Amino acid sequence: MIPTRTIEELTQKNVAVVAQMERASHEVRTRGERLADTIAAAVGSWTFILVQTALLGLWVVLNILAWARHWDPYPFILLNLALSFQSAYAAPILMISQNRQAKLSERRNHLDLQINMLAEQETTEILHLLRRLCERSGMDVNGSGGACFEEETRHDRIIEQIENEIENEIEKPIAEAVERAVEKVAAEIAEPPE
């Protein structure tokens, strides 16, 4: 006999599996990816923004108030150079971190899709078995309307339906509206002012 589990036990098990997946994804990072993630976490924090704001403010104030020794007088060209260097390096580092996160997210999405497809197949099989049990016990299930759920899901047809819906209900009306607007503007330009 299978032991009865509570929802809390099942949830804890699922949380442990997710935590294990997270640890595994962190362990396979390269040294460069770890460095990029660390820098991205630091640069994307309020602490960084506040410290940088304080340093920039101090830089400007000291250069305005230092009557005799301006190391970077207004318009603060040295400060602009330093910030440009910071931006030139920070942007690619942030992109490295985001790309890694996007790959991880894509893997999770593929896993979700596989699990959803498996669950759909299992549900279909359960419905088949349930119908057979009902028929054996003499219950009438023909009028229930559930037979359509027992059919195998054709994913290619679903994708085709989604693409057609997007094309006909979203993209086509937008294209038509743009075309009408262009025609209206062209007509207004062609008409000479009176």
mmCIF file of C-alpha atoms in Angstrom:
data_model
loop_
_atom_site.group_PDB
_atom_site.id
_atom_site.type_symbol
_atom_site.label_atom_id
_atom_site.label_comp_id
_atom_site.label_asym_id
_atom_site.label_seq_id
_atom_site.Cartn_x
_atom_site.Cartn_y
_atom_site.Cartn_z
ATOM 1 C CA MET A 1 0.000 0.000 0.000
ATOM 2 C CA ILE A 2 1.253 3.464 -0.909
ATOM 3 C CA PRO A 3 1.684 5.712 2.141
ATOM 4 C CA THR A 4 -0.613 8.742 2.209
ATOM 5 C CA ARG A 5 1.191 12.029 1.863
ATOM 6 C CA THR A 6 0.037 15.460 2.823
ATOM 7 C CA ILE A 7 0.096 18.439 0.480
ATOM 8 C CA GLU A 8 2.842 19.942 2.639
ATOM 9 C CA GLU A 9 5.052 16.871 2.173
ATOM 10 C CA LEU A 10 4.503 16.901 -1.586
ATOM 11 C CA THR A 11 5.207 20.635 -1.734
ATOM 12 C CA GLN A 12 8.400 20.229 0.294
ATOM 13 C CA LYS A 13 9.540 17.476 -2.071
ATOM 14 C CA ASN A 14 8.859 19.696 -5.104
ATOM 15 C CA VAL A 15 10.675 22.636 -3.511
ATOM 16 C CA ALA A 16 13.655 20.378 -2.818
ATOM 17 C CA VAL A 17 13.729 19.247 -6.463
ATOM 18 C CA VAL A 18 13.617 22.860 -7.691
ATOM 19 C CA ALA A 19 16.368 23.839 -5.234
ATOM 20 C CA GLN A 20 18.504 20.947 -6.461
ATOM 21 C CA MET A 21 17.992 22.083 -10.074
ATOM 22 C CA GLU A 22 19.008 25.639 -9.094
ATOM 23 C CA ARG A 23 22.155 24.403 -7.346
ATOM 24 C CA ALA A 24 23.046 22.273 -10.363
ATOM 25 C CA SER A 25 22.624 25.233 -12.722
ATOM 26 C CA HIS A 26 24.865 27.377 -10.496
ATOM 27 C CA GLU A 27 27.540 24.697 -10.265
ATOM 28 C CA VAL A 28 27.985 24.329 -14.033
ATOM 29 C CA ARG A 29 28.724 28.031 -14.576
ATOM 30 C CA THR A 30 32.131 28.921 -15.967
ATOM 31 C CA ARG A 31 34.426 31.281 -14.077
ATOM 32 C CA GLY A 32 33.510 34.067 -16.522
ATOM 33 C CA GLU A 33 29.790 33.459 -16.036
ATOM 34 C CA ARG A 34 30.193 33.534 -12.248
ATOM 35 C CA LEU A 35 32.133 36.805 -12.517
ATOM 36 C CA ALA A 36 29.505 38.279 -14.871
ATOM 37 C CA ASP A 37 26.692 37.231 -12.504
ATOM 38 C CA THR A 38 28.517 38.760 -9.533
ATOM 39 C CA ILE A 39 29.131 42.038 -11.356
ATOM 40 C CA ALA A 40 25.553 42.121 -12.677
ATOM 41 C CA ALA A 41 24.217 41.566 -9.158
ATOM 42 C CA ALA A 42 26.422 44.357 -7.802
ATOM 43 C CA VAL A 43 25.716 46.848 -10.599
ATOM 44 C CA GLY A 44 21.997 46.088 -10.470
ATOM 45 C CA SER A 45 21.642 46.966 -6.803
ATOM 46 C CA TRP A 46 20.496 50.047 -4.957
ATOM 47 C CA THR A 47 23.764 50.030 -3.047
ATOM 48 C CA PHE A 48 25.686 50.543 -6.298
ATOM 49 C CA ILE A 49 23.351 53.319 -7.432
ATOM 50 C CA LEU A 50 23.593 55.142 -4.100
ATOM 51 C CA VAL A 51 27.387 54.789 -3.859
ATOM 52 C CA GLN A 52 27.841 55.897 -7.468
ATOM 53 C CA THR A 53 25.502 58.858 -6.944
ATOM 54 C CA ALA A 54 27.458 59.889 -3.858
ATOM 55 C CA LEU A 55 30.804 59.593 -5.677
ATOM 56 C CA LEU A 56 29.556 61.540 -8.702
ATOM 57 C CA GLY A 57 28.102 64.230 -6.474
ATOM 58 C CA LEU A 58 31.364 64.458 -4.499
ATOM 59 C CA TRP A 59 33.367 64.643 -7.746
ATOM 60 C CA VAL A 60 31.239 67.509 -9.074
ATOM 61 C CA VAL A 61 31.167 69.411 -5.774
ATOM 62 C CA LEU A 62 34.931 69.099 -5.230
ATOM 63 C CA ASN A 63 35.664 70.291 -8.764
ATOM 64 C CA ILE A 64 33.313 73.242 -8.466
ATOM 65 C CA LEU A 65 34.522 74.308 -5.002
ATOM 66 C CA ALA A 66 38.248 73.715 -5.547
ATOM 67 C CA TRP A 67 39.222 77.228 -6.650
ATOM 68 C CA ALA A 68 42.901 76.551 -7.156
ATOM 69 C CA ARG A 69 43.174 72.889 -8.172
ATOM 70 C CA HIS A 70 40.474 71.701 -10.531
ATOM 71 C CA TRP A 71 41.507 68.235 -11.673
ATOM 72 C CA ASP A 72 38.374 68.021 -13.826
ATOM 73 C CA PRO A 73 36.846 71.472 -14.388
ATOM 74 C CA TYR A 74 33.375 71.965 -15.807
ATOM 75 C CA PRO A 75 32.119 70.308 -18.162
ATOM 76 C CA PHE A 76 33.762 67.381 -16.323
ATOM 77 C CA ILE A 77 35.369 65.684 -19.326
ATOM 78 C CA LEU A 78 37.386 63.259 -17.165
ATOM 79 C CA LEU A 79 34.208 62.223 -15.348
ATOM 80 C CA ASN A 80 32.453 61.655 -18.691
ATOM 81 C CA LEU A 81 35.402 59.529 -19.847
ATOM 82 C CA ALA A 82 35.281 57.425 -16.669
ATOM 83 C CA LEU A 83 31.519 56.890 -16.995
ATOM 84 C CA SER A 84 31.925 55.983 -20.670
ATOM 85 C CA PHE A 85 34.513 53.347 -19.756
ATOM 86 C CA GLN A 86 32.215 52.026 -17.059
ATOM 87 C CA SER A 87 29.333 51.786 -19.543
ATOM 88 C CA ALA A 88 31.512 50.184 -22.216
ATOM 89 C CA TYR A 89 32.411 47.341 -19.858
ATOM 90 C CA ALA A 90 29.200 47.082 -17.830
ATOM 91 C CA ALA A 91 26.872 46.627 -20.805
ATOM 92 C CA PRO A 92 28.585 43.512 -22.257
ATOM 93 C CA ILE A 93 29.024 42.013 -18.782
ATOM 94 C CA LEU A 94 25.316 42.484 -18.081
ATOM 95 C CA MET A 95 24.506 40.928 -21.467
ATOM 96 C CA ILE A 96 26.646 37.874 -20.632
ATOM 97 C CA SER A 97 24.694 37.399 -17.413
ATOM 98 C CA GLN A 98 21.345 37.948 -19.138
ATOM 99 C CA ASN A 99 22.237 35.515 -21.941
ATOM 100 C CA ARG A 100 23.070 32.829 -19.386
ATOM 101 C CA GLN A 101 19.791 33.487 -17.580
ATOM 102 C CA ALA A 102 17.913 33.340 -20.912
ATOM 103 C CA LYS A 103 19.480 29.952 -21.742
ATOM 104 C CA LEU A 104 18.511 28.656 -18.317
ATOM 105 C CA SER A 105 14.982 29.993 -18.753
ATOM 106 C CA GLU A 106 14.743 28.382 -22.198
ATOM 107 C CA ARG A 107 15.783 25.019 -20.738
ATOM 108 C CA ARG A 108 13.132 25.371 -18.038
ATOM 109 C CA ASN A 109 10.521 26.219 -20.668
ATOM 110 C CA HIS A 110 11.472 23.107 -22.659
ATOM 111 C CA LEU A 111 11.223 21.029 -19.495
ATOM 112 C CA ASP A 112 7.808 22.555 -18.715
ATOM 113 C CA LEU A 113 6.634 21.783 -22.240
ATOM 114 C CA GLN A 114 7.804 18.175 -22.002
ATOM 115 C CA ILE A 115 6.115 17.737 -18.621
ATOM 116 C CA ASN A 116 2.892 19.338 -19.887
ATOM 117 C CA MET A 117 2.853 17.095 -22.944
ATOM 118 C CA LEU A 118 3.488 14.040 -20.773
ATOM 119 C CA ALA A 119 0.716 15.080 -18.373
ATOM 120 C CA GLU A 120 -1.661 15.561 -21.322
ATOM 121 C CA GLN A 121 -0.844 12.079 -22.614
ATOM 122 C CA GLU A 122 -1.315 10.582 -19.164
ATOM 123 C CA THR A 123 -4.636 12.397 -18.735
ATOM 124 C CA THR A 124 -5.830 11.100 -22.106
ATOM 125 C CA GLU A 125 -4.919 7.556 -21.081
ATOM 126 C CA ILE A 126 -6.690 8.001 -17.730
ATOM 127 C CA LEU A 127 -9.835 9.140 -19.563
ATOM 128 C CA HIS A 128 -9.645 6.057 -21.805
ATOM 129 C CA LEU A 129 -9.378 3.808 -18.756
ATOM 130 C CA LEU A 130 -12.150 5.649 -16.929
ATOM 131 C CA ARG A 131 -14.483 5.292 -19.930
ATOM 132 C CA ARG A 132 -13.735 1.559 -20.098
ATOM 133 C CA LEU A 133 -14.430 1.177 -16.362
ATOM 134 C CA CYS A 134 -17.709 3.050 -16.696
ATOM 135 C CA GLU A 135 -18.746 0.921 -19.678
ATOM 136 C CA ARG A 136 -17.913 -2.294 -17.788
ATOM 137 C CA SER A 137 -19.968 -1.186 -14.815
ATOM 138 C CA GLY A 138 -22.907 -0.380 -17.076
ATOM 139 C CA MET A 139 -22.836 3.405 -16.796
ATOM 140 C CA ASP A 140 -23.889 5.419 -19.854
ATOM 141 C CA VAL A 141 -21.085 7.882 -20.705
ATOM 142 C CA ASN A 142 -21.936 8.568 -24.343
ATOM 143 C CA GLY A 143 -23.889 11.766 -23.654
ATOM 144 C CA SER A 144 -21.256 13.308 -21.365
ATOM 145 C CA GLY A 145 -19.319 15.018 -24.159
ATOM 146 C CA GLY A 146 -15.998 13.849 -22.781
ATOM 147 C CA ALA A 147 -15.092 11.684 -25.770
ATOM 148 C CA CYS A 148 -13.277 14.579 -27.438
ATOM 149 C CA PHE A 149 -10.823 14.658 -24.531
ATOM 150 C CA GLU A 150 -9.880 11.064 -25.186
ATOM 151 C CA GLU A 151 -8.562 11.943 -28.627
ATOM 152 C CA GLU A 152 -4.822 12.310 -28.941
ATOM 153 C CA THR A 153 -3.776 15.955 -28.971
ATOM 154 C CA ARG A 154 -2.259 16.997 -32.271
ATOM 155 C CA HIS A 155 0.264 19.650 -31.308
ATOM 156 C CA ASP A 156 1.020 20.596 -34.908
ATOM 157 C CA ARG A 157 -2.669 21.497 -35.412
ATOM 158 C CA ILE A 158 -2.694 23.589 -32.221
ATOM 159 C CA ILE A 159 0.396 25.506 -33.373
ATOM 160 C CA GLU A 160 -1.235 26.065 -36.769
ATOM 161 C CA GLN A 161 -4.416 27.369 -35.091
ATOM 162 C CA ILE A 162 -2.414 29.751 -32.907
ATOM 163 C CA GLU A 163 -0.423 31.061 -35.871
ATOM 164 C CA ASN A 164 -3.591 31.570 -37.926
ATOM 165 C CA GLU A 165 -5.254 33.372 -35.027
ATOM 166 C CA ILE A 166 -2.277 35.674 -34.594
ATOM 167 C CA GLU A 167 -2.111 36.392 -38.307
ATOM 168 C CA ASN A 168 -5.841 36.960 -38.835
ATOM 169 C CA GLU A 169 -6.809 38.627 -35.548
ATOM 170 C CA ILE A 170 -3.700 40.652 -34.722
ATOM 171 C CA GLU A 171 -1.240 41.134 -37.569
ATOM 172 C CA LYS A 172 -3.740 41.527 -40.444
ATOM 173 C CA PRO A 173 -5.867 44.245 -38.734
ATOM 174 C CA ILE A 174 -2.705 46.139 -37.763
ATOM 175 C CA ALA A 175 -1.382 45.975 -41.326
ATOM 176 C CA GLU A 176 -4.757 47.152 -42.671
ATOM 177 C CA ALA A 177 -4.874 50.052 -40.190
ATOM 178 C CA VAL A 178 -1.342 51.111 -41.137
ATOM 179 C CA GLU A 179 -2.244 50.898 -44.832
ATOM 180 C CA ARG A 180 -5.349 53.085 -44.287
ATOM 181 C CA ALA A 181 -3.294 55.622 -42.335
ATOM 182 C CA VAL A 182 -0.652 55.763 -45.079
ATOM 183 C CA GLU A 183 -3.353 56.222 -47.740
ATOM 184 C CA LYS A 184 -4.950 59.008 -45.685
ATOM 185 C CA VAL A 185 -1.639 60.824 -45.254
ATOM 186 C CA ALA A 186 -0.821 60.356 -48.951
ATOM 187 C CA ALA A 187 -4.232 61.791 -49.894
ATOM 188 C CA GLU A 188 -3.724 64.775 -47.584
ATOM 189 C CA ILE A 189 -0.294 65.435 -49.096
ATOM 190 C CA ALA A 190 -1.639 65.130 -52.653
ATOM 191 C CA GLU A 191 -4.439 67.646 -52.050
ATOM 192 C CA PRO A 192 -3.146 71.193 -52.464
ATOM 193 C CA PRO A 193 -4.042 73.544 -49.600
ATOM 194 C CA GLU A 194 -6.805 75.988 -50.390
#
